């Protein structure tokens, strides 16, 4: 599988930089047994000027804090301190274009009750720079997103990702690139690890909050739309409505902006390169590398 670390890699574990090959965690941890942990997925980029910049670092670490609170996990770290640690971690591992993965986890506890402490590991590994050219063939999943009455779905909790793994594996077993999951009301929710937008007659739409993890990339897309004068609305919509879209894309920290070729073999008719979605993709690419972006005129 992926090569996330080697003999030289260091991670940050409970206050100290430690070699990944010797770092240990407790096999009696409540997190390991029950999927009870919270985490983040963050990216850093080599910017246009050559510096290393963590994209939306404060937003990610604030969400980590909120996720821990949502799950009743003690949380003792400040966003500021974690950002500083993460820059140091990148430097120690000589990383610029990286994926950063903090995980807050529980101590040894086989019961279901609350703990009086949490632990934190921050890992980072190399991520290839933005490509995002290939369009995805997507399948509507037979798995629903978790019921918001059963889980704190706005928390980025490890246990939720069993649902993501099942959906993604099902899609790949059926010859597709990725899954699209519906919510408990059969409206479109999100991909296993990304949000969705569609484009119809010069306007963008994305599922309203309620049954999704409202992503930081999704918020960035909403910001970019407002800057670029692209009309956008949040609403609930069905797969049938999505299939009548001109174009569609997934967005997330790892996926960035990635276009969809088809849903259940129904092709999106717009030429990707001429779509508003592509303009958003370009703007996002510029935004993460802090390159000045002058959108082409007459966008809409
Ligand atoms: N939905 C799910 C289920 C995710 O795992 C992610 C990735 N964190 C997203 C949406 C996108 O969130 P973000 O843009 O904050 O990475």
PDB file of C-alpha atoms and ligand atoms in Angstrom:
ATOM      1  CA  UNK A   1       0.000   0.000   0.000  1.00  0.00           C
ATOM      2  CA  UNK A   2       1.158   3.583   0.441  1.00  0.00           C
ATOM      3  CA  UNK A   3       4.619   4.384   1.671  1.00  0.00           C
ATOM      4  CA  UNK A   4       3.846   6.805   4.462  1.00  0.00           C
ATOM      5  CA  UNK A   5       7.123   6.644   6.335  1.00  0.00           C
ATOM      6  CA  UNK A   6      10.636   5.323   6.251  1.00  0.00           C
ATOM      7  CA  UNK A   7      13.496   4.899   8.718  1.00  0.00           C
ATOM      8  CA  UNK A   8      14.072   8.673   8.845  1.00  0.00           C
ATOM      9  CA  UNK A   9      10.477   9.850   9.255  1.00  0.00           C
ATOM     10  CA  UNK A  10       9.511  11.614  12.451  1.00  0.00           C
ATOM     11  CA  UNK A  11       6.050  12.207  13.831  1.00  0.00           C
ATOM     12  CA  UNK A  12       4.909  14.331  16.742  1.00  0.00           C
ATOM     13  CA  UNK A  13       3.570  12.229  19.587  1.00  0.00           C
ATOM     14  CA  UNK A  14       2.263  13.641  22.864  1.00  0.00           C
ATOM     15  CA  UNK A  15       4.789  16.424  23.142  1.00  0.00           C
ATOM     16  CA  UNK A  16       7.867  15.066  21.404  1.00  0.00           C
ATOM     17  CA  UNK A  17       9.161  14.421  17.910  1.00  0.00           C
ATOM     18  CA  UNK A  18       9.631  10.656  17.664  1.00  0.00           C
ATOM     19  CA  UNK A  19      10.831   8.351  14.915  1.00  0.00           C
ATOM     20  CA  UNK A  20       7.833   6.773  13.194  1.00  0.00           C
ATOM     21  CA  UNK A  21       9.500   3.360  13.292  1.00  0.00           C
ATOM     22  CA  UNK A  22       9.699   3.335  17.089  1.00  0.00           C
ATOM     23  CA  UNK A  23       6.552   5.296  18.036  1.00  0.00           C
ATOM     24  CA  UNK A  24       4.066   3.231  20.024  1.00  0.00           C
ATOM     25  CA  UNK A  25       0.424   3.357  20.921  1.00  0.00           C
ATOM     26  CA  UNK A  26      -1.606   1.373  23.409  1.00  0.00           C
ATOM     27  CA  UNK A  27      -3.327  -1.710  21.976  1.00  0.00           C
ATOM     28  CA  UNK A  28      -5.864  -1.372  24.782  1.00  0.00           C
ATOM     29  CA  UNK A  29      -6.910   2.099  23.550  1.00  0.00           C
ATOM     30  CA  UNK A  30     -10.664   2.687  23.329  1.00  0.00           C
ATOM     31  CA  UNK A  31      -9.966   4.283  19.932  1.00  0.00           C
ATOM     32  CA  UNK A  32      -8.491   1.122  18.473  1.00  0.00           C
ATOM     33  CA  UNK A  33     -11.305  -1.120  19.712  1.00  0.00           C
ATOM     34  CA  UNK A  34     -14.317   1.061  18.978  1.00  0.00           C
ATOM     35  CA  UNK A  35     -13.290   3.561  16.258  1.00  0.00           C
ATOM     36  CA  UNK A  36     -13.500   6.337  18.845  1.00  0.00           C
ATOM     37  CA  UNK A  37     -10.977   8.967  17.776  1.00  0.00           C
ATOM     38  CA  UNK A  38     -11.049  12.232  15.835  1.00  0.00           C
ATOM     39  CA  UNK A  39      -8.693  13.399  13.154  1.00  0.00           C
ATOM     40  CA  UNK A  40      -7.938  15.911  10.430  1.00  0.00           C
ATOM     41  CA  UNK A  41      -6.708  15.773   6.871  1.00  0.00           C
ATOM     42  CA  UNK A  42      -4.646  18.860   6.063  1.00  0.00           C
ATOM     43  CA  UNK A  43      -2.371  19.786   3.175  1.00  0.00           C
ATOM     44  CA  UNK A  44       0.667  21.928   2.846  1.00  0.00           C
ATOM     45  CA  UNK A  45       1.906  23.277  -0.452  1.00  0.00           C
ATOM     46  CA  UNK A  46       5.052  24.684  -1.903  1.00  0.00           C
ATOM     47  CA  UNK A  47       3.753  28.124  -2.748  1.00  0.00           C
ATOM     48  CA  UNK A  48       4.408  30.134  -5.855  1.00  0.00           C
ATOM     49  CA  UNK A  49       7.223  31.947  -4.012  1.00  0.00           C
ATOM     50  CA  UNK A  50       8.805  28.662  -2.866  1.00  0.00           C
ATOM     51  CA  UNK A  51       7.720  28.760   0.776  1.00  0.00           C
ATOM     52  CA  UNK A  52       5.862  25.977   2.564  1.00  0.00           C
ATOM     53  CA  UNK A  53       2.318  26.948   3.481  1.00  0.00           C
ATOM     54  CA  UNK A  54      -0.269  24.879   5.339  1.00  0.00           C
ATOM     55  CA  UNK A  55      -3.589  25.602   3.637  1.00  0.00           C
ATOM     56  CA  UNK A  56      -6.347  26.688   6.062  1.00  0.00           C
ATOM     57  CA  UNK A  57      -4.310  25.425   9.026  1.00  0.00           C
ATOM     58  CA  UNK A  58      -6.366  27.243  11.669  1.00  0.00           C
ATOM     59  CA  UNK A  59      -9.659  26.042  10.179  1.00  0.00           C
ATOM     60  CA  UNK A  60      -8.464  22.427  10.290  1.00  0.00           C
ATOM     61  CA  UNK A  61      -7.125  22.539  13.843  1.00  0.00           C
ATOM     62  CA  UNK A  62     -10.242  24.384  15.042  1.00  0.00           C
ATOM     63  CA  UNK A  63     -12.327  21.612  13.478  1.00  0.00           C
ATOM     64  CA  UNK A  64     -10.177  18.994  15.232  1.00  0.00           C
ATOM     65  CA  UNK A  65     -10.985  20.732  18.517  1.00  0.00           C
ATOM     66  CA  UNK A  66     -14.703  20.836  17.703  1.00  0.00           C
ATOM     67  CA  UNK A  67     -14.668  17.169  16.675  1.00  0.00           C
ATOM     68  CA  UNK A  68     -13.067  16.200  20.011  1.00  0.00           C
ATOM     69  CA  UNK A  69     -15.628  18.242  21.969  1.00  0.00           C
ATOM     70  CA  UNK A  70     -18.472  16.662  19.981  1.00  0.00           C
ATOM     71  CA  UNK A  71     -17.244  13.224  21.055  1.00  0.00           C
ATOM     72  CA  UNK A  72     -16.635  14.222  24.695  1.00  0.00           C
ATOM     73  CA  UNK A  73     -12.883  13.788  24.339  1.00  0.00           C
ATOM     74  CA  UNK A  74     -10.647  16.012  26.517  1.00  0.00           C
ATOM     75  CA  UNK A  75      -8.726  18.467  24.323  1.00  0.00           C
ATOM     76  CA  UNK A  76      -5.784  20.445  25.683  1.00  0.00           C
ATOM     77  CA  UNK A  77      -3.960  21.784  22.632  1.00  0.00           C
ATOM     78  CA  UNK A  78      -4.180  25.268  21.128  1.00  0.00           C
ATOM     79  CA  UNK A  79      -4.565  25.747  17.401  1.00  0.00           C
ATOM     80  CA  UNK A  80      -1.629  28.165  17.431  1.00  0.00           C
ATOM     81  CA  UNK A  81       0.698  25.652  19.101  1.00  0.00           C
ATOM     82  CA  UNK A  82      -0.395  22.854  16.768  1.00  0.00           C
ATOM     83  CA  UNK A  83       0.239  24.976  13.693  1.00  0.00           C
ATOM     84  CA  UNK A  84       3.765  25.747  14.958  1.00  0.00           C
ATOM     85  CA  UNK A  85       4.382  22.046  15.690  1.00  0.00           C
ATOM     86  CA  UNK A  86       3.156  21.109  12.235  1.00  0.00           C
ATOM     87  CA  UNK A  87       5.499  23.548  10.480  1.00  0.00           C
ATOM     88  CA  UNK A  88       8.358  22.085  12.535  1.00  0.00           C
ATOM     89  CA  UNK A  89       7.243  18.569  11.630  1.00  0.00           C
ATOM     90  CA  UNK A  90       7.286  19.451   7.919  1.00  0.00           C
ATOM     91  CA  UNK A  91      10.734  20.946   8.245  1.00  0.00           C
ATOM     92  CA  UNK A  92      12.121  17.926  10.113  1.00  0.00           C
ATOM     93  CA  UNK A  93      10.780  15.627   7.408  1.00  0.00           C
ATOM     94  CA  UNK A  94      11.873  17.949   4.577  1.00  0.00           C
ATOM     95  CA  UNK A  95       8.331  18.144   3.250  1.00  0.00           C
ATOM     96  CA  UNK A  96       6.673  20.931   1.272  1.00  0.00           C
ATOM     97  CA  UNK A  97       3.805  19.334  -0.687  1.00  0.00           C
ATOM     98  CA  UNK A  98       2.498  17.167   2.128  1.00  0.00           C
ATOM     99  CA  UNK A  99      -0.551  15.571   3.640  1.00  0.00           C
ATOM    100  CA  UNK A 100      -0.814  16.140   7.395  1.00  0.00           C
ATOM    101  CA  UNK A 101      -2.765  13.809   9.631  1.00  0.00           C
ATOM    102  CA  UNK A 102      -3.350  14.662  13.297  1.00  0.00           C
ATOM    103  CA  UNK A 103      -5.284  12.058  15.312  1.00  0.00           C
ATOM    104  CA  UNK A 104      -6.672  12.570  18.811  1.00  0.00           C
ATOM    105  CA  UNK A 105      -7.125   9.212  20.504  1.00  0.00           C
ATOM    106  CA  UNK A 106      -8.257   7.722  23.780  1.00  0.00           C
ATOM    107  CA  UNK A 107      -6.337   5.886  26.491  1.00  0.00           C
ATOM    108  CA  UNK A 108      -6.742   2.215  27.420  1.00  0.00           C
ATOM    109  CA  UNK A 109     -10.416   1.726  28.224  1.00  0.00           C
ATOM    110  CA  UNK A 110     -12.638  -1.191  27.284  1.00  0.00           C
ATOM    111  CA  UNK A 111     -15.742   0.473  28.683  1.00  0.00           C
ATOM    112  CA  UNK A 112     -17.848   3.116  26.957  1.00  0.00           C
ATOM    113  CA  UNK A 113     -17.400   5.817  29.548  1.00  0.00           C
ATOM    114  CA  UNK A 114     -15.619   9.153  29.196  1.00  0.00           C
ATOM    115  CA  UNK A 115     -11.864   9.475  29.635  1.00  0.00           C
ATOM    116  CA  UNK A 116      -9.966  12.080  31.601  1.00  0.00           C
ATOM    117  CA  UNK A 117      -7.209  12.437  29.021  1.00  0.00           C
ATOM    118  CA  UNK A 118      -6.604  12.195  25.279  1.00  0.00           C
ATOM    119  CA  UNK A 119      -3.479  11.652  23.228  1.00  0.00           C
ATOM    120  CA  UNK A 120      -2.377  13.293  20.009  1.00  0.00           C
ATOM    121  CA  UNK A 121      -0.207  12.162  17.152  1.00  0.00           C
ATOM    122  CA  UNK A 122       0.611  14.308  14.096  1.00  0.00           C
ATOM    123  CA  UNK A 123       1.922  12.514  11.022  1.00  0.00           C
ATOM    124  CA  UNK A 124       2.906  13.922   7.624  1.00  0.00           C
ATOM    125  CA  UNK A 125       3.845  12.384   4.316  1.00  0.00           C
ATOM    126  CA  UNK A 126       4.633  13.532   0.816  1.00  0.00           C
ATOM    127  CA  UNK A 127       1.757  14.368  -1.460  1.00  0.00           C
ATOM    128  CA  UNK A 128       2.179  14.825  -5.165  1.00  0.00           C
ATOM    129  CA  UNK A 129       1.371  18.342  -6.393  1.00  0.00           C
ATOM    130  CA  UNK A 130      -2.022  19.073  -7.877  1.00  0.00           C
ATOM    131  CA  UNK A 131      -3.018  17.120 -10.976  1.00  0.00           C
ATOM    132  CA  UNK A 132      -6.781  16.936 -10.967  1.00  0.00           C
ATOM    133  CA  UNK A 133      -7.130  16.428 -14.687  1.00  0.00           C
ATOM    134  CA  UNK A 134      -8.748  13.019 -14.796  1.00  0.00           C
ATOM    135  CA  UNK A 135     -12.532  13.034 -14.585  1.00  0.00           C
ATOM    136  CA  UNK A 136     -14.133  10.460 -12.300  1.00  0.00           C
ATOM    137  CA  UNK A 137     -16.664   7.795 -13.158  1.00  0.00           C
ATOM    138  CA  UNK A 138     -18.916   7.726 -10.115  1.00  0.00           C
ATOM    139  CA  UNK A 139     -21.473   5.218  -8.843  1.00  0.00           C
ATOM    140  CA  UNK A 140     -24.400   5.927  -6.532  1.00  0.00           C
ATOM    141  CA  UNK A 141     -23.597   3.852  -3.476  1.00  0.00           C
ATOM    142  CA  UNK A 142     -25.887   1.278  -1.914  1.00  0.00           C
ATOM    143  CA  UNK A 143     -24.570   2.631   1.410  1.00  0.00           C
ATOM    144  CA  UNK A 144     -26.175   5.691   2.999  1.00  0.00           C
ATOM    145  CA  UNK A 145     -24.215   8.288   4.942  1.00  0.00           C
ATOM    146  CA  UNK A 146     -24.526   7.813   8.711  1.00  0.00           C
ATOM    147  CA  UNK A 147     -27.787   8.993  10.227  1.00  0.00           C
ATOM    148  CA  UNK A 148     -27.247  12.372  11.959  1.00  0.00           C
ATOM    149  CA  UNK A 149     -29.399  11.046  14.798  1.00  0.00           C
ATOM    150  CA  UNK A 150     -26.960   8.176  15.281  1.00  0.00           C
ATOM    151  CA  UNK A 151     -23.649  10.018  15.036  1.00  0.00           C
ATOM    152  CA  UNK A 152     -22.206  13.490  15.452  1.00  0.00           C
ATOM    153  CA  UNK A 153     -21.777  13.676  11.704  1.00  0.00           C
ATOM    154  CA  UNK A 154     -20.126  17.092  11.627  1.00  0.00           C
ATOM    155  CA  UNK A 155     -17.274  15.631  13.695  1.00  0.00           C
ATOM    156  CA  UNK A 156     -14.436  14.047  11.769  1.00  0.00           C
ATOM    157  CA  UNK A 157     -14.486  10.815  13.756  1.00  0.00           C
ATOM    158  CA  UNK A 158     -12.544   7.730  12.728  1.00  0.00           C
ATOM    159  CA  UNK A 159     -15.478   5.331  13.193  1.00  0.00           C
ATOM    160  CA  UNK A 160     -17.516   7.140  10.523  1.00  0.00           C
ATOM    161  CA  UNK A 161     -14.945   6.098   7.970  1.00  0.00           C
ATOM    162  CA  UNK A 162     -16.018   2.448   8.033  1.00  0.00           C
ATOM    163  CA  UNK A 163     -18.995   3.747   6.048  1.00  0.00           C
ATOM    164  CA  UNK A 164     -16.617   5.554   3.653  1.00  0.00           C
ATOM    165  CA  UNK A 165     -14.458   2.461   3.195  1.00  0.00           C
ATOM    166  CA  UNK A 166     -17.448   0.228   2.450  1.00  0.00           C
ATOM    167  CA  UNK A 167     -18.835   2.676  -0.113  1.00  0.00           C
ATOM    168  CA  UNK A 168     -15.510   3.293  -1.828  1.00  0.00           C
ATOM    169  CA  UNK A 169     -14.664  -0.409  -1.999  1.00  0.00           C
ATOM    170  CA  UNK A 170     -18.104  -1.216  -3.430  1.00  0.00           C
ATOM    171  CA  UNK A 171     -17.680   1.415  -6.161  1.00  0.00           C
ATOM    172  CA  UNK A 172     -14.215   0.141  -7.099  1.00  0.00           C
ATOM    173  CA  UNK A 173     -15.367  -3.501  -7.087  1.00  0.00           C
ATOM    174  CA  UNK A 174     -17.998  -2.433  -9.628  1.00  0.00           C
ATOM    175  CA  UNK A 175     -15.437  -0.780 -11.895  1.00  0.00           C
ATOM    176  CA  UNK A 176     -16.026   2.850 -10.896  1.00  0.00           C
ATOM    177  CA  UNK A 177     -13.536   5.397  -9.575  1.00  0.00           C
ATOM    178  CA  UNK A 178     -15.545   6.547  -6.592  1.00  0.00           C
ATOM    179  CA  UNK A 179     -18.864   6.377  -4.754  1.00  0.00           C
ATOM    180  CA  UNK A 180     -21.538   8.982  -4.143  1.00  0.00           C
ATOM    181  CA  UNK A 181     -23.578   8.448  -0.988  1.00  0.00           C
ATOM    182  CA  UNK A 182     -27.142   9.550  -0.323  1.00  0.00           C
ATOM    183  CA  UNK A 183     -28.546  10.744   2.981  1.00  0.00           C
ATOM    184  CA  UNK A 184     -31.319   9.161   5.040  1.00  0.00           C
ATOM    185  CA  UNK A 185     -33.914  10.986   2.888  1.00  0.00           C
ATOM    186  CA  UNK A 186     -32.379   9.725  -0.372  1.00  0.00           C
ATOM    187  CA  UNK A 187     -30.985  13.134  -1.222  1.00  0.00           C
ATOM    188  CA  UNK A 188     -27.413  13.453  -2.459  1.00  0.00           C
ATOM    189  CA  UNK A 189     -25.018  13.802   0.497  1.00  0.00           C
ATOM    190  CA  UNK A 190     -21.328  13.461  -0.343  1.00  0.00           C
ATOM    191  CA  UNK A 191     -18.510  11.219  -1.499  1.00  0.00           C
ATOM    192  CA  UNK A 192     -16.712   8.948   1.002  1.00  0.00           C
ATOM    193  CA  UNK A 193     -14.153  11.698   1.686  1.00  0.00           C
ATOM    194  CA  UNK A 194     -15.279  14.756  -0.240  1.00  0.00           C
ATOM    195  CA  UNK A 195     -18.227  17.098  -0.795  1.00  0.00           C
ATOM    196  CA  UNK A 196     -20.050  17.538  -4.092  1.00  0.00           C
ATOM    197  CA  UNK A 197     -21.124  20.468  -6.250  1.00  0.00           C
ATOM    198  CA  UNK A 198     -23.010  20.436  -9.529  1.00  0.00           C
ATOM    199  CA  UNK A 199     -23.339  23.052 -12.210  1.00  0.00           C
ATOM    200  CA  UNK A 200     -26.562  23.788 -14.078  1.00  0.00           C
ATOM    201  CA  UNK A 201     -27.194  26.677 -16.467  1.00  0.00           C
ATOM    202  CA  UNK A 202     -24.434  28.890 -15.080  1.00  0.00           C
ATOM    203  CA  UNK A 203     -25.177  28.255 -11.415  1.00  0.00           C
ATOM    204  CA  UNK A 204     -23.580  25.945  -8.824  1.00  0.00           C
ATOM    205  CA  UNK A 205     -25.389  23.858  -6.211  1.00  0.00           C
ATOM    206  CA  UNK A 206     -24.181  21.870  -3.223  1.00  0.00           C
ATOM    207  CA  UNK A 207     -26.056  19.869  -0.583  1.00  0.00           C
ATOM    208  CA  UNK A 208     -27.213  21.982   2.356  1.00  0.00           C
ATOM    209  CA  UNK A 209     -25.684  21.101   5.742  1.00  0.00           C
ATOM    210  CA  UNK A 210     -27.478  18.541   7.885  1.00  0.00           C
ATOM    211  CA  UNK A 211     -26.348  15.203   6.517  1.00  0.00           C
ATOM    212  CA  UNK A 212     -22.774  15.964   5.465  1.00  0.00           C
ATOM    213  CA  UNK A 213     -19.370  16.828   6.821  1.00  0.00           C
ATOM    214  CA  UNK A 214     -19.330  20.486   5.746  1.00  0.00           C
ATOM    215  CA  UNK A 215     -15.810  20.585   4.377  1.00  0.00           C
ATOM    216  CA  UNK A 216     -13.241  23.324   4.515  1.00  0.00           C
ATOM    217  CA  UNK A 217     -12.758  22.954   0.751  1.00  0.00           C
ATOM    218  CA  UNK A 218     -16.533  23.298   0.285  1.00  0.00           C
ATOM    219  CA  UNK A 219     -16.360  26.561   2.257  1.00  0.00           C
ATOM    220  CA  UNK A 220     -13.419  27.653   0.079  1.00  0.00           C
ATOM    221  CA  UNK A 221     -15.426  26.928  -3.081  1.00  0.00           C
ATOM    222  CA  UNK A 222     -18.331  28.998  -1.729  1.00  0.00           C
ATOM    223  CA  UNK A 223     -15.851  31.852  -1.064  1.00  0.00           C
ATOM    224  CA  UNK A 224     -14.320  31.546  -4.528  1.00  0.00           C
ATOM    225  CA  UNK A 225     -17.780  31.616  -6.122  1.00  0.00           C
ATOM    226  CA  UNK A 226     -18.603  34.816  -4.325  1.00  0.00           C
ATOM    227  CA  UNK A 227     -15.264  36.382  -5.336  1.00  0.00           C
ATOM    228  CA  UNK A 228     -15.704  35.286  -8.931  1.00  0.00           C
ATOM    229  CA  UNK A 229     -19.357  36.281  -9.166  1.00  0.00           C
ATOM    230  CA  UNK A 230     -20.565  32.728  -9.763  1.00  0.00           C
ATOM    231  CA  UNK A 231     -24.052  32.179  -8.350  1.00  0.00           C
ATOM    232  CA  UNK A 232     -24.173  29.283  -5.892  1.00  0.00           C
ATOM    233  CA  UNK A 233     -26.886  27.797  -3.681  1.00  0.00           C
ATOM    234  CA  UNK A 234     -27.040  25.203  -0.913  1.00  0.00           C
ATOM    235  CA  UNK A 235     -30.074  22.930  -1.126  1.00  0.00           C
ATOM    236  CA  UNK A 236     -31.214  19.321  -0.898  1.00  0.00           C
ATOM    237  CA  UNK A 237     -31.433  17.537  -4.251  1.00  0.00           C
ATOM    238  CA  UNK A 238     -31.987  14.058  -5.659  1.00  0.00           C
ATOM    239  CA  UNK A 239     -29.779  11.836  -7.827  1.00  0.00           C
ATOM    240  CA  UNK A 240     -32.234  12.437 -10.677  1.00  0.00           C
ATOM    241  CA  UNK A 241     -31.672  16.188 -10.474  1.00  0.00           C
ATOM    242  CA  UNK A 242     -27.909  15.673 -10.291  1.00  0.00           C
ATOM    243  CA  UNK A 243     -27.994  13.496 -13.412  1.00  0.00           C
ATOM    244  CA  UNK A 244     -29.486  16.415 -15.345  1.00  0.00           C
ATOM    245  CA  UNK A 245     -26.572  18.690 -14.398  1.00  0.00           C
ATOM    246  CA  UNK A 246     -24.181  20.152 -16.966  1.00  0.00           C
ATOM    247  CA  UNK A 247     -21.099  19.272 -14.869  1.00  0.00           C
ATOM    248  CA  UNK A 248     -20.242  18.157 -11.341  1.00  0.00           C
ATOM    249  CA  UNK A 249     -17.219  17.891  -9.097  1.00  0.00           C
ATOM    250  CA  UNK A 250     -16.027  16.554  -5.754  1.00  0.00           C
ATOM    251  CA  UNK A 251     -14.031  18.757  -3.429  1.00  0.00           C
ATOM    252  CA  UNK A 252     -11.962  17.985  -0.369  1.00  0.00           C
ATOM    253  CA  UNK A 253      -8.548  18.614   1.082  1.00  0.00           C
ATOM    254  CA  UNK A 254      -7.083  15.463  -0.447  1.00  0.00           C
ATOM    255  CA  UNK A 255      -9.160  15.413  -3.650  1.00  0.00           C
ATOM    256  CA  UNK A 256      -8.902  19.195  -4.141  1.00  0.00           C
ATOM    257  CA  UNK A 257     -11.341  19.878  -7.007  1.00  0.00           C
ATOM    258  CA  UNK A 258     -11.899  16.854  -9.180  1.00  0.00           C
ATOM    259  CA  UNK A 259     -14.442  16.736 -11.977  1.00  0.00           C
ATOM    260  CA  UNK A 260     -16.956  13.959 -12.571  1.00  0.00           C
ATOM    261  CA  UNK A 261     -17.230  12.359 -15.984  1.00  0.00           C
ATOM    262  CA  UNK A 262     -20.420  10.442 -15.219  1.00  0.00           C
ATOM    263  CA  UNK A 263     -22.769   9.231 -12.525  1.00  0.00           C
ATOM    264  CA  UNK A 264     -24.013   5.645 -12.930  1.00  0.00           C
ATOM    265  CA  UNK A 265     -22.781   5.884 -16.529  1.00  0.00           C
ATOM    266  CA  UNK A 266     -24.866   8.995 -17.266  1.00  0.00           C
ATOM    267  CA  UNK A 267     -22.339  11.452 -18.669  1.00  0.00           C
ATOM    268  CA  UNK A 268     -22.267  15.101 -17.702  1.00  0.00           C
ATOM    269  CA  UNK A 269     -22.594  16.881 -21.054  1.00  0.00           C
ATOM    270  CA  UNK A 270     -20.549  20.069 -20.565  1.00  0.00           C
ATOM    271  CA  UNK A 271     -16.984  20.120 -21.796  1.00  0.00           C
ATOM    272  CA  UNK A 272     -14.977  20.211 -18.551  1.00  0.00           C
ATOM    273  CA  UNK A 273     -12.496  22.710 -19.930  1.00  0.00           C
ATOM    274  CA  UNK A 274     -15.269  25.160 -20.739  1.00  0.00           C
ATOM    275  CA  UNK A 275     -17.212  24.685 -17.505  1.00  0.00           C
ATOM    276  CA  UNK A 276     -17.510  26.999 -14.520  1.00  0.00           C
ATOM    277  CA  UNK A 277     -16.380  24.009 -12.495  1.00  0.00           C
ATOM    278  CA  UNK A 278     -13.012  24.090 -14.288  1.00  0.00           C
ATOM    279  CA  UNK A 279     -12.712  27.789 -13.452  1.00  0.00           C
ATOM    280  CA  UNK A 280     -13.269  26.935  -9.792  1.00  0.00           C
ATOM    281  CA  UNK A 281     -10.668  24.171 -10.084  1.00  0.00           C
ATOM    282  CA  UNK A 282      -8.152  26.659 -11.496  1.00  0.00           C
ATOM    283  CA  UNK A 283      -8.955  29.255  -8.853  1.00  0.00           C
ATOM    284  CA  UNK A 284      -8.518  26.663  -6.105  1.00  0.00           C
ATOM    285  CA  UNK A 285      -5.192  25.563  -7.534  1.00  0.00           C
ATOM    286  CA  UNK A 286      -4.026  29.177  -7.475  1.00  0.00           C
ATOM    287  CA  UNK A 287      -5.356  29.737  -4.015  1.00  0.00           C
ATOM    288  CA  UNK A 288      -3.456  26.817  -2.388  1.00  0.00           C
ATOM    289  CA  UNK A 289      -0.170  27.886  -3.963  1.00  0.00           C
ATOM    290  CA  UNK A 290      -0.899  31.570  -3.341  1.00  0.00           C
ATOM    291  CA  UNK A 291      -0.450  32.446  -6.958  1.00  0.00           C
ATOM    292  CA  UNK A 292      -2.299  35.534  -7.975  1.00  0.00           C
ATOM    293  CA  UNK A 293      -5.393  34.555  -9.873  1.00  0.00           C
ATOM    294  CA  UNK A 294      -6.995  36.726 -12.477  1.00  0.00           C
ATOM    295  CA  UNK A 295     -10.086  34.870 -13.628  1.00  0.00           C
ATOM    296  CA  UNK A 296     -10.930  35.182 -17.273  1.00  0.00           C
ATOM    297  CA  UNK A 297     -13.585  37.816 -17.811  1.00  0.00           C
ATOM    298  CA  UNK A 298     -17.160  37.053 -18.754  1.00  0.00           C
ATOM    299  CA  UNK A 299     -17.368  34.107 -16.371  1.00  0.00           C
ATOM    300  CA  UNK A 300     -21.125  33.930 -16.365  1.00  0.00           C
TER     301      UNK A 300
HETATM  302  N1  LIG B   1     -16.798  14.780   3.546  1.00  0.00           N
HETATM  303  C1  LIG B   1     -16.116  13.787   4.131  1.00  0.00           C
HETATM  304  C2  LIG B   1     -16.864  12.583   4.586  1.00  0.00           C
HETATM  305  C3  LIG B   1     -14.722  13.890   4.297  1.00  0.00           C
HETATM  306  O1  LIG B   1     -14.044  12.907   4.868  1.00  0.00           O
HETATM  307  C4  LIG B   1     -14.056  15.035   3.824  1.00  0.00           C
HETATM  308  C5  LIG B   1     -12.572  15.144   3.978  1.00  0.00           C
HETATM  309  N2  LIG B   1     -12.232  15.687   5.228  1.00  0.00           N
HETATM  310  C6  LIG B   1     -14.813  16.042   3.236  1.00  0.00           C
HETATM  311  C7  LIG B   1     -16.186  15.886   3.114  1.00  0.00           C
HETATM  312  C8  LIG B   1     -14.158  17.292   2.739  1.00  0.00           C
HETATM  313  O2  LIG B   1     -13.706  18.029   3.832  1.00  0.00           O
HETATM  314  P1  LIG B   1     -12.462  19.029   3.711  1.00  0.00           P
HETATM  315  O3  LIG B   1     -12.729  19.888   2.541  1.00  0.00           O
HETATM  316  O4  LIG B   1     -12.500  19.772   4.996  1.00  0.00           O
HETATM  317  O5  LIG B   1     -11.253  18.199   3.538  1.00  0.00           O
END
